[in-house]
PDB file of C-alpha atoms in Angstrom:
ATOM      1  CA  MET A   1      17.963 -31.531 -22.387  1.00  0.00           C
ATOM      2  CA  SER A   2      18.277 -34.817 -23.804  1.00  0.00           C
ATOM      3  CA  VAL A   3      17.395 -37.983 -21.165  1.00  0.00           C
ATOM      4  CA  SER A   4      20.084 -40.880 -20.904  1.00  0.00           C
ATOM      5  CA  PRO A   5      19.531 -44.243 -19.130  1.00  0.00           C
ATOM      6  CA  THR A   6      22.073 -44.667 -16.521  1.00  0.00           C
ATOM      7  CA  ALA A   7      24.817 -47.896 -15.789  1.00  0.00           C
ATOM      8  CA  GLU A   8      23.101 -48.152 -12.456  1.00  0.00           C
ATOM      9  CA  ALA A   9      21.868 -51.326 -11.038  1.00  0.00           C
ATOM     10  CA  ASP A  10      18.281 -49.508 -12.101  1.00  0.00           C
ATOM     11  CA  PRO A  11      18.300 -49.496 -16.265  1.00  0.00           C
ATOM     12  CA  SER A  12      14.707 -47.772 -15.586  1.00  0.00           C
ATOM     13  CA  ALA A  13      16.635 -44.252 -14.004  1.00  0.00           C
ATOM     14  CA  VAL A  14      17.525 -41.443 -16.123  1.00  0.00           C
ATOM     15  CA  VAL A  15      19.818 -38.844 -15.891  1.00  0.00           C
ATOM     16  CA  ALA A  16      19.713 -35.612 -17.647  1.00  0.00           C
ATOM     17  CA  VAL A  17      22.442 -35.188 -20.512  1.00  0.00           C
ATOM     18  CA  PRO A  18      23.479 -31.382 -21.689  1.00  0.00           C
ATOM     19  CA  ASP A  19      22.802 -31.148 -25.382  1.00  0.00           C
ATOM     20  CA  ALA A  20      25.862 -30.369 -27.653  1.00  0.00           C
ATOM     21  CA  GLU A  21      25.731 -26.820 -28.466  1.00  0.00           C
ATOM     22  CA  PRO A  22      24.852 -26.977 -32.762  1.00  0.00           C
ATOM     23  CA  VAL A  23      28.806 -26.599 -34.703  1.00  0.00           C
ATOM     24  CA  ALA A  24      28.694 -23.562 -36.171  1.00  0.00           C
ATOM     25  CA  ALA A  25      28.501 -23.428 -40.406  1.00  0.00           C
ATOM     26  CA  ALA A  26      31.898 -22.220 -42.153  1.00  0.00           C
ATOM     27  CA  VAL A  27      31.941 -18.883 -42.430  1.00  0.00           C
ATOM     28  CA  PRO A  28      32.818 -17.984 -46.073  1.00  0.00           C
ATOM     29  CA  PHE A  29      35.975 -16.550 -46.488  1.00  0.00           C
ATOM     30  CA  THR A  30      35.626 -12.500 -47.492  1.00  0.00           C
ATOM     31  CA  GLY A  31      39.284 -10.703 -47.072  1.00  0.00           C
ATOM     32  CA  LYS A  32      42.133 -10.355 -49.034  1.00  0.00           C
ATOM     33  CA  LYS A  33      43.266 -13.243 -50.664  1.00  0.00           C
ATOM     34  CA  ALA A  34      46.950 -14.018 -50.884  1.00  0.00           C
ATOM     35  CA  THR A  35      48.991 -13.492 -54.146  1.00  0.00           C
ATOM     36  CA  LEU A  36      51.819 -15.615 -54.998  1.00  0.00           C
ATOM     37  CA  ALA A  37      54.491 -13.287 -54.813  1.00  0.00           C
ATOM     38  CA  GLU A  38      53.314 -13.258 -51.060  1.00  0.00           C
ATOM     39  CA  VAL A  39      53.124 -16.687 -50.319  1.00  0.00           C
ATOM     40  CA  GLU A  40      56.432 -17.266 -51.897  1.00  0.00           C
ATOM     41  CA  GLU A  41      58.060 -14.543 -50.100  1.00  0.00           C
ATOM     42  CA  ALA A  42      56.346 -15.468 -46.849  1.00  0.00           C
ATOM     43  CA  MET A  43      58.165 -18.696 -47.491  1.00  0.00           C
ATOM     44  CA  LYS A  44      61.710 -17.503 -47.596  1.00  0.00           C
ATOM     45  CA  ASP A  45      61.250 -17.483 -43.597  1.00  0.00           C
ATOM     46  CA  VAL A  46      61.377 -21.529 -44.474  1.00  0.00           C
ATOM     47  CA  VAL A  47      64.536 -22.824 -43.754  1.00  0.00           C
ATOM     48  CA  ASP A  48      66.448 -26.362 -44.622  1.00  0.00           C
ATOM     49  CA  PRO A  49      67.461 -26.895 -40.644  1.00  0.00           C
ATOM     50  CA  GLU A  50      69.480 -29.144 -42.424  1.00  0.00           C
ATOM     51  CA  LEU A  51      71.169 -26.152 -45.065  1.00  0.00           C
ATOM     52  CA  GLY A  52      70.098 -23.296 -43.581  1.00  0.00           C
ATOM     53  CA  ILE A  53      68.939 -21.741 -46.392  1.00  0.00           C
ATOM     54  CA  ASN A  54      65.339 -21.027 -47.215  1.00  0.00           C
ATOM     55  CA  VAL A  55      63.125 -23.425 -49.025  1.00  0.00           C
ATOM     56  CA  VAL A  56      62.411 -20.919 -51.865  1.00  0.00           C
ATOM     57  CA  ASP A  57      66.211 -20.555 -52.764  1.00  0.00           C
ATOM     58  CA  LEU A  58      66.671 -23.723 -52.524  1.00  0.00           C
ATOM     59  CA  GLY A  59      64.558 -24.835 -55.065  1.00  0.00           C
ATOM     60  CA  LEU A  60      62.384 -27.087 -53.086  1.00  0.00           C
ATOM     61  CA  VAL A  61      59.417 -24.817 -53.384  1.00  0.00           C
ATOM     62  CA  TYR A  62      57.910 -26.116 -56.949  1.00  0.00           C
ATOM     63  CA  GLY A  63      54.390 -24.427 -57.315  1.00  0.00           C
ATOM     64  CA  SER A  64      51.705 -22.918 -55.533  1.00  0.00           C
ATOM     65  CA  HIS A  65      47.813 -22.450 -55.585  1.00  0.00           C
ATOM     66  CA  VAL A  66      45.352 -20.137 -53.486  1.00  0.00           C
ATOM     67  CA  ASP A  67      41.705 -20.925 -53.744  1.00  0.00           C
ATOM     68  CA  ASP A  68      39.011 -18.606 -53.356  1.00  0.00           C
ATOM     69  CA  GLU A  69      38.685 -19.617 -49.269  1.00  0.00           C
ATOM     70  CA  ASN A  70      42.607 -18.050 -49.317  1.00  0.00           C
ATOM     71  CA  VAL A  71      43.979 -21.411 -48.281  1.00  0.00           C
ATOM     72  CA  VAL A  72      47.544 -22.437 -50.216  1.00  0.00           C
ATOM     73  CA  THR A  73      48.696 -25.620 -51.455  1.00  0.00           C
ATOM     74  CA  ILE A  74      52.309 -25.667 -52.379  1.00  0.00           C
ATOM     75  CA  ASP A  75      53.691 -28.473 -54.319  1.00  0.00           C
ATOM     76  CA  MET A  76      57.261 -29.244 -52.615  1.00  0.00           C
ATOM     77  CA  THR A  77      60.551 -31.628 -52.459  1.00  0.00           C
ATOM     78  CA  LEU A  78      62.994 -32.105 -50.690  1.00  0.00           C
ATOM     79  CA  THR A  79      66.319 -32.503 -51.305  1.00  0.00           C
ATOM     80  CA  SER A  80      66.291 -36.121 -50.598  1.00  0.00           C
ATOM     81  CA  ALA A  81      62.803 -38.517 -50.342  1.00  0.00           C
ATOM     82  CA  ALA A  82      64.373 -40.232 -47.014  1.00  0.00           C
ATOM     83  CA  CYS A  83      64.364 -35.720 -45.373  1.00  0.00           C
ATOM     84  CA  PRO A  84      63.514 -36.455 -41.609  1.00  0.00           C
ATOM     85  CA  LEU A  85      62.748 -33.006 -41.359  1.00  0.00           C
ATOM     86  CA  THR A  86      59.252 -32.931 -42.932  1.00  0.00           C
ATOM     87  CA  ASP A  87      56.962 -31.844 -39.656  1.00  0.00           C
ATOM     88  CA  VAL A  88      59.799 -28.810 -38.369  1.00  0.00           C
ATOM     89  CA  ILE A  89      59.155 -28.080 -42.299  1.00  0.00           C
ATOM     90  CA  GLU A  90      55.753 -27.800 -41.742  1.00  0.00           C
ATOM     91  CA  ASP A  91      55.782 -26.412 -38.390  1.00  0.00           C
ATOM     92  CA  GLN A  92      57.871 -23.044 -40.021  1.00  0.00           C
ATOM     93  CA  THR A  93      55.120 -23.093 -43.027  1.00  0.00           C
ATOM     94  CA  ARG A  94      52.530 -22.969 -40.551  1.00  0.00           C
ATOM     95  CA  GLN A  95      54.197 -19.999 -38.731  1.00  0.00           C
ATOM     96  CA  ALA A  96      55.112 -17.928 -41.867  1.00  0.00           C
ATOM     97  CA  LEU A  97      52.112 -18.487 -43.456  1.00  0.00           C
ATOM     98  CA  THR A  98      48.640 -18.671 -41.055  1.00  0.00           C
ATOM     99  CA  THR A  99      51.054 -16.173 -38.236  1.00  0.00           C
ATOM    100  CA  GLY A 100      50.971 -13.136 -37.659  1.00  0.00           C
ATOM    101  CA  PRO A 101      49.126  -9.496 -37.398  1.00  0.00           C
ATOM    102  CA  GLY A 102      45.700  -9.704 -38.421  1.00  0.00           C
ATOM    103  CA  GLY A 103      46.195 -13.896 -38.209  1.00  0.00           C
ATOM    104  CA  GLY A 104      48.811 -14.431 -40.884  1.00  0.00           C
ATOM    105  CA  LEU A 105      48.306 -14.452 -44.700  1.00  0.00           C
ATOM    106  CA  VAL A 106      46.352 -17.343 -45.150  1.00  0.00           C
ATOM    107  CA  GLN A 107      43.539 -19.138 -43.844  1.00  0.00           C
ATOM    108  CA  ASP A 108      44.962 -22.258 -43.724  1.00  0.00           C
ATOM    109  CA  PHE A 109      47.984 -23.859 -46.079  1.00  0.00           C
ATOM    110  CA  ARG A 110      48.592 -27.783 -47.511  1.00  0.00           C
ATOM    111  CA  ILE A 111      51.972 -28.957 -48.590  1.00  0.00           C
ATOM    112  CA  ASN A 112      51.641 -31.694 -51.765  1.00  0.00           C
ATOM    113  CA  TRP A 113      55.128 -33.525 -51.217  1.00  0.00           C
ATOM    114  CA  VAL A 114      56.013 -34.042 -54.699  1.00  0.00           C
ATOM    115  CA  TRP A 115      59.032 -36.046 -55.924  1.00  0.00           C
ATOM    116  CA  LEU A 116      58.779 -35.380 -59.563  1.00  0.00           C
ATOM    117  CA  PRO A 117      60.849 -34.314 -60.898  1.00  0.00           C
ATOM    118  CA  PRO A 118      63.475 -34.779 -58.641  1.00  0.00           C
ATOM    119  CA  TRP A 119      65.086 -31.717 -56.975  1.00  0.00           C
ATOM    120  CA  GLY A 120      68.862 -31.257 -57.836  1.00  0.00           C
ATOM    121  CA  PRO A 121      71.205 -28.709 -57.442  1.00  0.00           C
ATOM    122  CA  ASP A 122      69.855 -26.893 -61.059  1.00  0.00           C
ATOM    123  CA  LYS A 123      66.768 -25.907 -59.098  1.00  0.00           C
ATOM    124  CA  ILE A 124      68.896 -23.592 -56.247  1.00  0.00           C
ATOM    125  CA  THR A 125      68.052 -20.089 -57.252  1.00  0.00           C
ATOM    126  CA  ASP A 126      71.127 -17.578 -57.526  1.00  0.00           C
ATOM    127  CA  ASP A 127      70.280 -15.904 -54.641  1.00  0.00           C
ATOM    128  CA  GLY A 128      70.540 -19.795 -52.960  1.00  0.00           C
ATOM    129  CA  ARG A 129      74.171 -20.142 -54.648  1.00  0.00           C
ATOM    130  CA  ASP A 130      75.391 -16.922 -53.027  1.00  0.00           C
ATOM    131  CA  GLN A 131      74.413 -18.208 -49.576  1.00  0.00           C
ATOM    132  CA  LEU A 132      75.522 -21.767 -50.339  1.00  0.00           C
ATOM    133  CA  ARG A 133      79.274 -20.144 -50.975  1.00  0.00           C
ATOM    134  CA  ALA A 134      78.980 -17.976 -47.771  1.00  0.00           C
ATOM    135  CA  LEU A 135      78.990 -20.922 -46.207  1.00  0.00           C
ATOM    136  CA  GLY A 136      81.852 -22.641 -47.900  1.00  0.00           C
ATOM    137  CA  PHE A 137      79.776 -24.660 -50.487  1.00  0.00           C
ATOM    138  CA  ASN A 138      81.370 -25.184 -54.141  1.00  0.00           C
ATOM    139  CA  VAL A 139      78.379 -24.336 -56.014  1.00  0.00           C
TER     140      VAL A 139
END
């Protein structure tokens, strides 16, 4: 324990204050590193709230990288830079990648929001086009 002066009338009085517990050092990752294919498949569970189509088939995921600590960085865009739903997409991404049996596919994730090249309908996959047509969109 360390000793700290009190703020009471007697400044020479001391009060015992418990020492802070030491912070544990980061434990190196020793599990199975996720593959890019597994990350892409998991990201199909992340659905654009406005269109109801997953972000992979909409062509919003430009790329990803899994580091040696099993942390994935995803380069992702949105259909519009003014989209107010980034928090929703980030929450869905967290759910898709870091939760589930055994704690999830990856240790953690980062989304690198990118705006170049700008998203356009040409980035939608064939599966995404089929899904949009089923919803009545002409693509």
